[in-house]
XYZ file of C-alpha atoms in Angstrom:
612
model
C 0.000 0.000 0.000
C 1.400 3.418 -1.096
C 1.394 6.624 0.545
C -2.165 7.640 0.546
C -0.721 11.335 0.818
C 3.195 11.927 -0.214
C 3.069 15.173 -0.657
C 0.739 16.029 2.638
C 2.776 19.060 4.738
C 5.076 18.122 7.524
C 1.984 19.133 10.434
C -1.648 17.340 9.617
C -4.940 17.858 11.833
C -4.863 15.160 14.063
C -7.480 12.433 13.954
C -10.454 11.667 16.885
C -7.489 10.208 19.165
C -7.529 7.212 20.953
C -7.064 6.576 24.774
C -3.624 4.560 25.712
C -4.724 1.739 27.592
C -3.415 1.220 30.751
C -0.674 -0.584 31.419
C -0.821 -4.074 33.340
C 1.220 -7.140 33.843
C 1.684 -10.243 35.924
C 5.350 -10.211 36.743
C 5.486 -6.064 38.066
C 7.800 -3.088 37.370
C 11.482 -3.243 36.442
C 14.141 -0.437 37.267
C 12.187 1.556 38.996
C 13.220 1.117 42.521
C 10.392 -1.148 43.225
C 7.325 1.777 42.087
C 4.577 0.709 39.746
C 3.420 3.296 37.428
C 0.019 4.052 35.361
C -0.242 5.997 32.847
C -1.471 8.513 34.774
C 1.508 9.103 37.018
C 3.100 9.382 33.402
C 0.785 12.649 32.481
C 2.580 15.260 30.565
C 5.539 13.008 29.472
C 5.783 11.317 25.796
C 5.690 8.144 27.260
C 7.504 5.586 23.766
C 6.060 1.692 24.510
C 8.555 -0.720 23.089
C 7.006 -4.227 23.111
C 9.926 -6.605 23.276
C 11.259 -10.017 23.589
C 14.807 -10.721 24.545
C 15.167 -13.454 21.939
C 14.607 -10.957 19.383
C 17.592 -9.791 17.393
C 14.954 -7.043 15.836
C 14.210 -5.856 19.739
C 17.824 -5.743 20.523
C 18.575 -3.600 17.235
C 15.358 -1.529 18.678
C 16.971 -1.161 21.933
C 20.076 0.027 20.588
C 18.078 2.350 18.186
C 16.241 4.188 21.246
C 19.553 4.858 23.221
C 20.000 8.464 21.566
C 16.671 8.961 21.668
C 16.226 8.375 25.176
C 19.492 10.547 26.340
C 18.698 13.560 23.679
C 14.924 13.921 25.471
C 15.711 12.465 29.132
C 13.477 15.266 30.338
C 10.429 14.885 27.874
C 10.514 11.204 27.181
C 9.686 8.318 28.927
C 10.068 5.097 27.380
C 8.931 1.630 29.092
C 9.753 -1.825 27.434
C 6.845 -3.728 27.269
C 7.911 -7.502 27.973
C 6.504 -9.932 26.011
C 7.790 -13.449 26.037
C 7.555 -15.786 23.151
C 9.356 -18.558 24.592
C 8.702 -20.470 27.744
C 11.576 -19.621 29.714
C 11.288 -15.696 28.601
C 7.926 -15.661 31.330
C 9.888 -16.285 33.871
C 10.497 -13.358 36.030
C 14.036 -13.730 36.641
C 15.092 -14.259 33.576
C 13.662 -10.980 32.447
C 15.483 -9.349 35.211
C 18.678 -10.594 33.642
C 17.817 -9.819 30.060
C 17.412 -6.377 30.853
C 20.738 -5.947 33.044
C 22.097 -8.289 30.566
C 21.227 -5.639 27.201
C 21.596 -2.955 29.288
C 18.367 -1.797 29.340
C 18.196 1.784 30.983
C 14.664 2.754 31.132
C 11.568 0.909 33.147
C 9.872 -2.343 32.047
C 7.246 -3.759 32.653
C 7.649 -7.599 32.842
C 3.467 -8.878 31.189
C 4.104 -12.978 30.884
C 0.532 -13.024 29.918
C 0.571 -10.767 27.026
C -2.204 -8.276 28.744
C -0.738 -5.494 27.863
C 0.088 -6.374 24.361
C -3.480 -7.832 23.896
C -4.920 -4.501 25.115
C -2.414 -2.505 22.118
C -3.387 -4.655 19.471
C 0.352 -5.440 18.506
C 0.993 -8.610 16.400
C 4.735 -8.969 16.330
C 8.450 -8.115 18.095
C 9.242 -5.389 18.142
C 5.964 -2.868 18.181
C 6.439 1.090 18.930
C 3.624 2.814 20.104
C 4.098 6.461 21.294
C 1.463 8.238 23.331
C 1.318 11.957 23.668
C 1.553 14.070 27.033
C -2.265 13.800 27.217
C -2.710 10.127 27.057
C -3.531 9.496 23.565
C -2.052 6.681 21.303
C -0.282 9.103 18.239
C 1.949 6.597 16.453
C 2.463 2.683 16.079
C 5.479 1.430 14.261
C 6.054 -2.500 13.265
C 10.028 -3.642 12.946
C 13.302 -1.789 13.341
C 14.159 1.348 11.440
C 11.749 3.623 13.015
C 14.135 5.568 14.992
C 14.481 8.958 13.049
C 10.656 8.877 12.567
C 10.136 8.702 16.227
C 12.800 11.479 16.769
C 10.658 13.913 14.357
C 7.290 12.962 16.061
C 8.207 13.649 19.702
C 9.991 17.067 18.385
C 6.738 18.105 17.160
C 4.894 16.533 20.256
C 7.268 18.582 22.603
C 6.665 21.832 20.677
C 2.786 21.227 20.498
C 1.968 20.489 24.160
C 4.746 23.388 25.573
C 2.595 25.655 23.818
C -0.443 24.186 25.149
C 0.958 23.558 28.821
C 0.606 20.072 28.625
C 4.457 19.031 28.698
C 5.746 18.396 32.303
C 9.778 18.083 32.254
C 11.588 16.845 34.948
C 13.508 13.157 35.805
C 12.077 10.234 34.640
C 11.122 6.806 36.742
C 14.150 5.176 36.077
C 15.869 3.586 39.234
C 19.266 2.101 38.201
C 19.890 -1.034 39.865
C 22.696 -2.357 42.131
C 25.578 -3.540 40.527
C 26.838 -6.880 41.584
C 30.782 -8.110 41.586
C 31.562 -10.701 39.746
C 34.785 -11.615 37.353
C 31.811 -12.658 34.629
C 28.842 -10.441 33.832
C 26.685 -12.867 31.090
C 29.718 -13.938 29.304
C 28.753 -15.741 25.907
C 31.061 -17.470 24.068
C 34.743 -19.556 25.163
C 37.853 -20.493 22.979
C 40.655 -22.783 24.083
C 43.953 -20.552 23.466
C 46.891 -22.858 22.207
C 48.046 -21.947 25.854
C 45.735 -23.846 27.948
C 43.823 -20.874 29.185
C 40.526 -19.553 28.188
C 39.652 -16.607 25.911
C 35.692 -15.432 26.952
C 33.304 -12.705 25.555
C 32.527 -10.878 28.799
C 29.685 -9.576 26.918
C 27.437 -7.119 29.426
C 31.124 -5.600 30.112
C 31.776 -5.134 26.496
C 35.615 -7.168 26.801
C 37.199 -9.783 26.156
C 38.734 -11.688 29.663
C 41.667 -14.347 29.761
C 41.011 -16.750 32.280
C 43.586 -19.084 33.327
C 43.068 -23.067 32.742
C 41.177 -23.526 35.762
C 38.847 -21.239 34.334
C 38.496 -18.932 37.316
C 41.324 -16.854 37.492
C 41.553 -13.724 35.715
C 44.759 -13.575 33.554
C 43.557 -9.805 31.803
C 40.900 -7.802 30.426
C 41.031 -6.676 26.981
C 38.844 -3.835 26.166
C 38.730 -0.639 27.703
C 35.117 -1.848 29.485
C 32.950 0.693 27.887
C 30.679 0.097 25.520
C 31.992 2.304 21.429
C 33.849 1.103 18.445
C 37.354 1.756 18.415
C 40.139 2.819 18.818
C 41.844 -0.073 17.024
C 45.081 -0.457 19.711
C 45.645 -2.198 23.300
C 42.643 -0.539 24.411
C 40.109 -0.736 22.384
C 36.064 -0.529 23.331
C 33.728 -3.062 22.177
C 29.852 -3.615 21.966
C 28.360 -6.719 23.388
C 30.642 -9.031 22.034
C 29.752 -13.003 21.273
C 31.655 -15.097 19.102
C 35.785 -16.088 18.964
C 37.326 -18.296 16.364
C 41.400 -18.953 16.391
C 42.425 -17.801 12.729
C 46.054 -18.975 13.601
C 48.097 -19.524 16.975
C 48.289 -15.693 17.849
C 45.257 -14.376 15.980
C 41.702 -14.624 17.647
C 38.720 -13.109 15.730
C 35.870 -11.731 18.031
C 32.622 -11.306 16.542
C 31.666 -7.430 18.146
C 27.966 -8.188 17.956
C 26.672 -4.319 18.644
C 28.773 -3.036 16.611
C 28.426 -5.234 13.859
C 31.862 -5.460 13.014
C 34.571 -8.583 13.127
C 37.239 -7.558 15.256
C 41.186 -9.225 15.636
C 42.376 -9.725 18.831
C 46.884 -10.454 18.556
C 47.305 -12.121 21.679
C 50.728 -11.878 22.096
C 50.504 -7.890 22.330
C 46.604 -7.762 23.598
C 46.325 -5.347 20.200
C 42.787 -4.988 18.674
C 42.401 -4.264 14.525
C 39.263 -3.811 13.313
C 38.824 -6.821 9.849
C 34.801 -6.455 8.551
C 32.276 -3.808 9.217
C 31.926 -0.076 8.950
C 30.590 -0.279 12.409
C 27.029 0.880 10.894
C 24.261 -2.063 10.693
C 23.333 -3.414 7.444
C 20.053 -2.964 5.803
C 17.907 -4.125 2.681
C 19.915 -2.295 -0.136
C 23.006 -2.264 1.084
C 26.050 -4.274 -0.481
C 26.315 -8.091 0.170
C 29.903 -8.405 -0.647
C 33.344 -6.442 -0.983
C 35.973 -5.474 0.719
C 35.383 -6.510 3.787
C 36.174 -2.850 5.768
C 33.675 -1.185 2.988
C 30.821 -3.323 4.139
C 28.229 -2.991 6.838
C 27.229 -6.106 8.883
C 24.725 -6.926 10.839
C 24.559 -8.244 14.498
C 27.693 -10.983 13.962
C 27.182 -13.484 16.909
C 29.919 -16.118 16.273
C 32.206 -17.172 14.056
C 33.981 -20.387 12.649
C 36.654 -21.399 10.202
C 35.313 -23.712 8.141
C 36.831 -24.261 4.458
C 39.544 -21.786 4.502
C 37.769 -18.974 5.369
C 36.050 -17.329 8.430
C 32.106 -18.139 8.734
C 29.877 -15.312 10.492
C 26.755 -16.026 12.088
C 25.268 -13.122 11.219
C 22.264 -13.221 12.785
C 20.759 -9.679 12.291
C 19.581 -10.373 8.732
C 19.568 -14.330 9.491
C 21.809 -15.408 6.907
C 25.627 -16.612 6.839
C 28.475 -14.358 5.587
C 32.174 -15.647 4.991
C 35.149 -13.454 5.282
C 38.499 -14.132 3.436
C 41.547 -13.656 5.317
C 43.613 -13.936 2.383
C 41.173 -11.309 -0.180
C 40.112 -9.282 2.966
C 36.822 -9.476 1.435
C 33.094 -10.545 2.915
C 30.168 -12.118 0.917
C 27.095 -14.078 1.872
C 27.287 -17.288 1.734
C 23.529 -18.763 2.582
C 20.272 -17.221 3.392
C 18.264 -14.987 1.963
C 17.296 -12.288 4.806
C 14.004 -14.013 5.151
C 13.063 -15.777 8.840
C 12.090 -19.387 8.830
C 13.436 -22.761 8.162
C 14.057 -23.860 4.717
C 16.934 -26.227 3.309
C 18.009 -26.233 0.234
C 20.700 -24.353 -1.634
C 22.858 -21.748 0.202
C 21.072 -18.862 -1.655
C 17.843 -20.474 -1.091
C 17.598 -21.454 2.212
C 15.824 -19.538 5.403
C 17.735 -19.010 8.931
C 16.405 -17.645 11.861
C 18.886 -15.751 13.723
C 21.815 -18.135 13.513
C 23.573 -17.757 16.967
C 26.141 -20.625 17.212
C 28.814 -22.308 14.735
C 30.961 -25.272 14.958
C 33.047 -26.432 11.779
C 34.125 -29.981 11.502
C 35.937 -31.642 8.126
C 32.454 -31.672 6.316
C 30.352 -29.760 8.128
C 29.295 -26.499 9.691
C 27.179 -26.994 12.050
C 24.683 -24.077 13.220
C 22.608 -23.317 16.055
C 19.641 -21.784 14.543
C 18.036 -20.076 17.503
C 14.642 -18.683 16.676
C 13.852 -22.084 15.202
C 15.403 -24.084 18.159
C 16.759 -25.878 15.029
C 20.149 -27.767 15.053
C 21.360 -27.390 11.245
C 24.760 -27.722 9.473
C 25.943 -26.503 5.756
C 27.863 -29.440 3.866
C 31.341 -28.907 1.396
C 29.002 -27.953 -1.171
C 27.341 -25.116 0.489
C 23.619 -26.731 0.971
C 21.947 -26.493 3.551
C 20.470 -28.930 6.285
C 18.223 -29.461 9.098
C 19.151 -32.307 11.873
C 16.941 -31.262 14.456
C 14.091 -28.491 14.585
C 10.957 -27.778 12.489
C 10.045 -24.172 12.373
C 9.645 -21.127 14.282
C 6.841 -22.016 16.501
C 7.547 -25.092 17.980
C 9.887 -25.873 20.578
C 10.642 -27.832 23.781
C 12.711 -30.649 25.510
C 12.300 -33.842 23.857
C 14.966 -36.283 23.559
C 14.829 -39.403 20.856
C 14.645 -39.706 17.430
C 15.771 -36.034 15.716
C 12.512 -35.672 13.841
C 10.567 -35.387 16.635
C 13.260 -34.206 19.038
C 12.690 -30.595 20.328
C 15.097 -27.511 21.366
C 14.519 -24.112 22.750
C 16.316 -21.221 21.342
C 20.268 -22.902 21.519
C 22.757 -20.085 21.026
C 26.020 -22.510 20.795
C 26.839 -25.952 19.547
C 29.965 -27.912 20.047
C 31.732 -30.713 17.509
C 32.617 -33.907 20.031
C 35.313 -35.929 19.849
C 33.250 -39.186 18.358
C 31.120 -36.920 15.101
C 28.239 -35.887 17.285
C 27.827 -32.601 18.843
C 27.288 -30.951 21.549
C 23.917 -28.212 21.378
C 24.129 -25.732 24.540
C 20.251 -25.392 24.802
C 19.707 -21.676 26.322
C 16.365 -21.954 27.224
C 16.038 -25.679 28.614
C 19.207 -24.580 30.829
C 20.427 -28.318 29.319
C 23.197 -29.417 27.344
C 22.067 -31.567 24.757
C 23.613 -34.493 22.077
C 23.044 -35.556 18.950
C 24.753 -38.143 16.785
C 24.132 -38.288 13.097
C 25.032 -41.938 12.800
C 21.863 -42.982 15.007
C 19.923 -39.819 14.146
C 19.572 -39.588 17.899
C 19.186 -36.678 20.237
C 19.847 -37.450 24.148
C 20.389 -34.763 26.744
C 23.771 -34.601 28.811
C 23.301 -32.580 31.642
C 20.855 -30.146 32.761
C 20.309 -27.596 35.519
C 22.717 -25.016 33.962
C 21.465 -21.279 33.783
C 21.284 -20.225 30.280
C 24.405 -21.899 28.664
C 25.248 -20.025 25.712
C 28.540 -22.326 24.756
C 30.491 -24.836 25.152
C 34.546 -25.933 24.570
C 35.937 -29.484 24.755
C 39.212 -29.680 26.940
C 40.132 -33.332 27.420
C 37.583 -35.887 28.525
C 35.820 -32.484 29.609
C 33.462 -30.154 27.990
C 33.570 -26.536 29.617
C 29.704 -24.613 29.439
C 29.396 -21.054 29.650
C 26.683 -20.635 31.925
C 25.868 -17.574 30.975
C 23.243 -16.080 33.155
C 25.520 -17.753 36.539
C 28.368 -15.675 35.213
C 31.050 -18.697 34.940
C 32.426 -21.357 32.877
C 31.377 -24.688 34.345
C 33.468 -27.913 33.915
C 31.480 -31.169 33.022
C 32.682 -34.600 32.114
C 31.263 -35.963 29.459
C 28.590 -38.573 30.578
C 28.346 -42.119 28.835
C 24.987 -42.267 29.848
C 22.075 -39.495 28.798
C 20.276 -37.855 31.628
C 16.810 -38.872 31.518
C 13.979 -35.673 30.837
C 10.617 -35.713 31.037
C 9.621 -34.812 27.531
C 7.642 -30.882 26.978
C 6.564 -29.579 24.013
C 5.348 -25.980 23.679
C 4.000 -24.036 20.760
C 4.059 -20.434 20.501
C 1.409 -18.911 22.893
C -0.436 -16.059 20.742
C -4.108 -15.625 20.255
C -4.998 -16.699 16.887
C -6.837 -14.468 14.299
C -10.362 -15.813 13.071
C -10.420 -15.623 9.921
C -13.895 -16.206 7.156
C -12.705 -19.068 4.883
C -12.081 -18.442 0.899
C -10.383 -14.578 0.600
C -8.435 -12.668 2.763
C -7.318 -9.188 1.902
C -3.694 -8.692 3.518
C -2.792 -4.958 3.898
C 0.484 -3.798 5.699
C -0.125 -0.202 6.581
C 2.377 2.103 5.955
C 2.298 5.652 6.420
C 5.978 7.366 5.585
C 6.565 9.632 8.820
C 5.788 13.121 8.759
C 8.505 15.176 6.284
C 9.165 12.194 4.685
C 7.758 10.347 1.345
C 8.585 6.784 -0.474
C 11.532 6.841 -2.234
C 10.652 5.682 -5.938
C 13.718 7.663 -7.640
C 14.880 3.796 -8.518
C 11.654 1.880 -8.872
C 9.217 0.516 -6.469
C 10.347 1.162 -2.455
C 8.281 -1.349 -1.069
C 8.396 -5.523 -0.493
C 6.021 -7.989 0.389
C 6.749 -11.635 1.199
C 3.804 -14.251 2.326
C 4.374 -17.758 2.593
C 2.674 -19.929 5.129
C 2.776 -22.918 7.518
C 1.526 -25.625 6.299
C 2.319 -24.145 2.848
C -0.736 -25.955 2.087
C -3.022 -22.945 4.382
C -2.397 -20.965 1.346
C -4.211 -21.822 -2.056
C -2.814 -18.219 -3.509
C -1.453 -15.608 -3.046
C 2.065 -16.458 -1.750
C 5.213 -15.234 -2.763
C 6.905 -11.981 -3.237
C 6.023 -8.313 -4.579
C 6.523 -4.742 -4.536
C 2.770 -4.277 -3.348
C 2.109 -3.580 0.047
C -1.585 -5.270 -0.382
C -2.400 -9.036 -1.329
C -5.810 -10.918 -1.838
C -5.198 -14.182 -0.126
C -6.878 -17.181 -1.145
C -7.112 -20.093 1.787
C -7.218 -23.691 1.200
C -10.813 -25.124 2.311
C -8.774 -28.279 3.300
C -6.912 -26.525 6.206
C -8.612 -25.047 8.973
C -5.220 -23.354 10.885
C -2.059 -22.589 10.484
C 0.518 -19.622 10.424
C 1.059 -16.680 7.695
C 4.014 -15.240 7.450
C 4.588 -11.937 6.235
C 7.741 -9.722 5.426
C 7.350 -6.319 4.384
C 10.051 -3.483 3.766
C 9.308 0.220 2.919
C 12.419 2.709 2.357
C 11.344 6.478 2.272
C 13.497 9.944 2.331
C 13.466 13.476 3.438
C 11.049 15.378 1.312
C 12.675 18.342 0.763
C 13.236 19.086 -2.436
C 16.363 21.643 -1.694
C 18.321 19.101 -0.980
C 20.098 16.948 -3.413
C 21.321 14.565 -1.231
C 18.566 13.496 1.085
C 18.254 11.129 3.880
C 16.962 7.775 3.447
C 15.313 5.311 5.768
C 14.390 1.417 5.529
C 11.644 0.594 7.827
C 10.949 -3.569 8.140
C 9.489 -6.072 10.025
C 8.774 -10.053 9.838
C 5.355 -10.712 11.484
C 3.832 -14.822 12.323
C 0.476 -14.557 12.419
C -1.485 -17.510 13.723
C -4.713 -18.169 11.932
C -8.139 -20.329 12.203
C -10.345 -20.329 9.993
C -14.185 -20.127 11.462
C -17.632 -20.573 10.075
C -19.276 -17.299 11.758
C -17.468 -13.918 12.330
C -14.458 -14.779 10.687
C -12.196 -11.450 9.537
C -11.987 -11.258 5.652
C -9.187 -8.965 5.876
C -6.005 -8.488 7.748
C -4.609 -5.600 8.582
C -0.774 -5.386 9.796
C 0.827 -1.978 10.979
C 4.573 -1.277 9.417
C 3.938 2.518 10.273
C 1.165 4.400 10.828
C 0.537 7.436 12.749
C -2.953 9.153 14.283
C -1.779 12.464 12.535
């Protein structure tokens, strides 16, 4: 759907507005000192509502997105993270309390394991932006990641609007910093055996790298100057939330600098850090997929392998695989396509979902494919496969044969000694196996917090336990630890839907002083597809229009759509030759069922809209 009015001025009259609902969940207030706020304690403050999940890549990118909004307009601004879990393990309190120490989350949240507050706002998918004015009205809703500079404009004009009105109450915000606690680890996520015995881990909440000594205790040195920025390249350099580490040779460790989407080198002899791939700026739709690799923008790297020759990236930002040459100094993509799912095939074919974890073996690369809970490797020939996993919506603990077997959300797998690997399940706080010869999946220890990775040393395998803050030694059990098997499935309301047609729109309004950029051809995307692919009799596929008839399949009565859309749109001003162009995107899973009486016949989904 276009622009129904491009060249509208920058200030509209505003819509009949609609009261924010109030906001209520289960599991209370976060960083607030303990106070639990309505919306009317909020009165006179542009109060930003980022509904979030902490699996999310998309919410993390958000999160990082907001952090010069929220410091530019401290005094006007209030923004509360909605929490909204989509796994099991992302309801439970405490492990929202260390997400958001753990992201460094600096504004409250408000922890809703039941979705209340999310039902009440209408929002279908992570992330959702709504902003509501000093008054209490809902002015803007924004789908996906990119929505920063629109946001910036509208609270601008919000703060200039309700000064003159007397509506705009500055002062401090509700934000209550907690304690920090002492420890040597703060949510460390990935480990590397150094050819000296000791242990090289991504002390990620403390943005450095930390040498630990072969008991895996001691503290050997910090690398990193502890603050979170990108550069300067030298003994001190910062990082940003950094994951993965791969040895490239005996004295040359490359660190995956996940925030600031960049590969980083790490010469361990002198503790020197060089910057190898990434401008430091994230990538988006556009943008080139290939070239030298210091010239080209990544996106969210969150480990890294050598596998063939060359350095595999995780990059799970776009959910795809990159490669960077050593020897050429050059990146490219080497399987995915940017869309989210689970689809084998080809390396330019297939679907990832936020690829977290890589282990290379002679013939494989295996990947822990986190949104999918999906254990799946890439063979010689660049195909790719799935061992263990079946989509996005399912997940669990289930041990046994691999095509039933379930995960939830692994961030790190491990090659053993004897072809099978290790999978460090996150969210079932397990360590899991699974051998390709048998086609088996067995579990190998469990009551860990979070593990995140795992190294062999000896007859040992070493877990980062992640949210315990330490590296955990285990040996290797001949026998599997017996689990009661759970399976879960994505816990969302489903849409009723009229069988036969269903009109798809994705809204998109370009923000205010902006219009869609079609200097170069269409500026919008659309990608449906569906699970079962069956649910759909039509109207699959992908387009440049931002509206699609749908055509269900009598046979199927519920399933899940999935939709992609992508909008890019400038500055419209026509003084200025080289304007200022945004990409605003989101992947949303809808759950469907189709019903006999009072079924929708059309679906609306939100990419950007605004009451205004």
């Amino acid at each position: 759907m276009n622009d129904p009015a491009p060249d509208r001025p920058a200030r509209t009259t505003r819509r009949a507005r609609v009261r924010a609902p109030e906001l209520v969940g289960k599991g209370g207030w976060l960083n607030t000192g303990g106070t639990g706020y309505t919306l009317a304690d909020l009165r006179g403050r542009i109060v930003v509502l980022d509904f979030w999940t902490f699996c999310c890549i998309n919410c993390l990118h958000v999160l990082d997105e907001l952090r010069e909004l929220e410091e530019k307009h401290r005094d006007t601004v209030v923004i509360i993270g909605v929490h909204s879990p989509k796994f099991v393990h992302e309801a439970e309190h405490a492990a929202v309390v260390d997400a958001v120490e753990r992201y460094g989350v600096e504004h409250p949240v408000l922890d809703d394991p039941e979705l209340a507050t999310w039902k009440q706002y209408a929002v279908r998918a992570w992330p959702t932006l709504v902003v509501i004015d000093p008054e209490g009205y809902v002015v803007a809703q924004h789908a996906g990641e990119g929505h920063a500079h629109a946001i910036e404009k509208l609270v601008e004009e919000l703060e200039a609007e309700h000064a003159a009105k007397g509506t705009l109450r500055r002062g401090d915000g509700p934000y209550v910093a907690p304690e920090p606690v002492a420890t040597d680890l703060r949510f460390p996520g990935k480990a590397l055996v150094l050819p000296t015995g000791n242990f090289l881990v991504s002390d990620t909440t403390r943005h450095q790298l930390v040498e630990l000594a072969a008991d895996g205790e001691t503290v050997v040195r910090r690398i990193g100057s502890g603050g979170r920025g990108f550069g300067p390249d030298s003994s001190n350099a910062s990082f940003n939330e950094p994951q993965g580490l791969a040895l490239l040779d005996d004295n040359t460790v490359v660190v995956a600098d996940t925030v600031n989407h960049a590969l980083r080198a790490l010469d361990l002899t002198t503790g020197a850090v060089t910057t190898l791939a990434g401008t430091g700026k994230q990538w988006w739709q556009g943008s080139p997929t290939s070239g030298p690799a210091l010239d080209v923008d990544l996106s969210s790297p969150w480990d890294v392998a050598v596998f063939g020759g060359k350095v595999w990236i995780a990059m799970a930002g776009v959910h795809q695989l990159w490669t960077y040459d050593p020897e050429a100094g050059t990146v490219a993509v080497a399987a995915g396509t940017t869309n989210e799912g689970l689809v084998d095939g080809p390396g330019d074919e297939a679907w990832f979902a936020q690829p977290s974890g890589l282990a290379a073996t002679e013939d494989r690369l295996w990947v822990a494919d986190s949104e999918t809970s999906a254990l799946r490797y890439v063979d010689t020939d660049g195909a790719v496969h799935t061992a263990v996993g079946t989509g996005l919506f399912d997940f669990g603990h289930r041990d046994g044969d691999a095509e039933q077997a379930l995960l939830q959300h692994p961030l790190g797998v491990t090659a053993l000694p004897d072809g099978s690997v290790a999978v460090s399940d996150t969210y079932n706080h397990a360590l899991r196996r699974y051998d390709p010869a048998s086609g088996q999946v067995s579990t190998l220890a469990t009551d860990l917090r979070e593990p995140s990775d795992a190294v062999l040393v000896g007859d040992d395998v070493v877990v980062v336990e992640s949210a315990r803050h330490r590296l955990t030694r285990l040996r290797l059990p001949e026998e599997a630890v017996r689990v009661e098997s759970v399976a879960h499935r994505t816990q969302r309301a489903a849409t009723e839907v009229a069988g036969g047609t269903l009109q798809l729109d994705v809204v998109f309004q370009a923000p205010a002083g902006q219009k869609l950029d079609t200097r170069y051809g269409p500026s919008t995307r659309l990608l449906v597809s569906s699970t079962p692919p069956e649910l759909l009799a039509s109207g699959d596929g992908a387009g440049t229009d931002l509206a699609r008839e749908l055509t269900l399949n009598p046979a199927v009565t519920e399933g899940v759509l999935h939709v992609s859309a992508m909008a890019a749109s400038c500055d419209d001003d026509p003084a200025n030759e080289y304007p200022a162009c945004h990409v605003h995107q989101q992947d949303w899973g809808v759950p469907v069922v189709v019903v006999d009486e009072g079924g929708a016949e059309r679906l609306p989904l939100v990419l950007a809209g605004m009451d205004a």
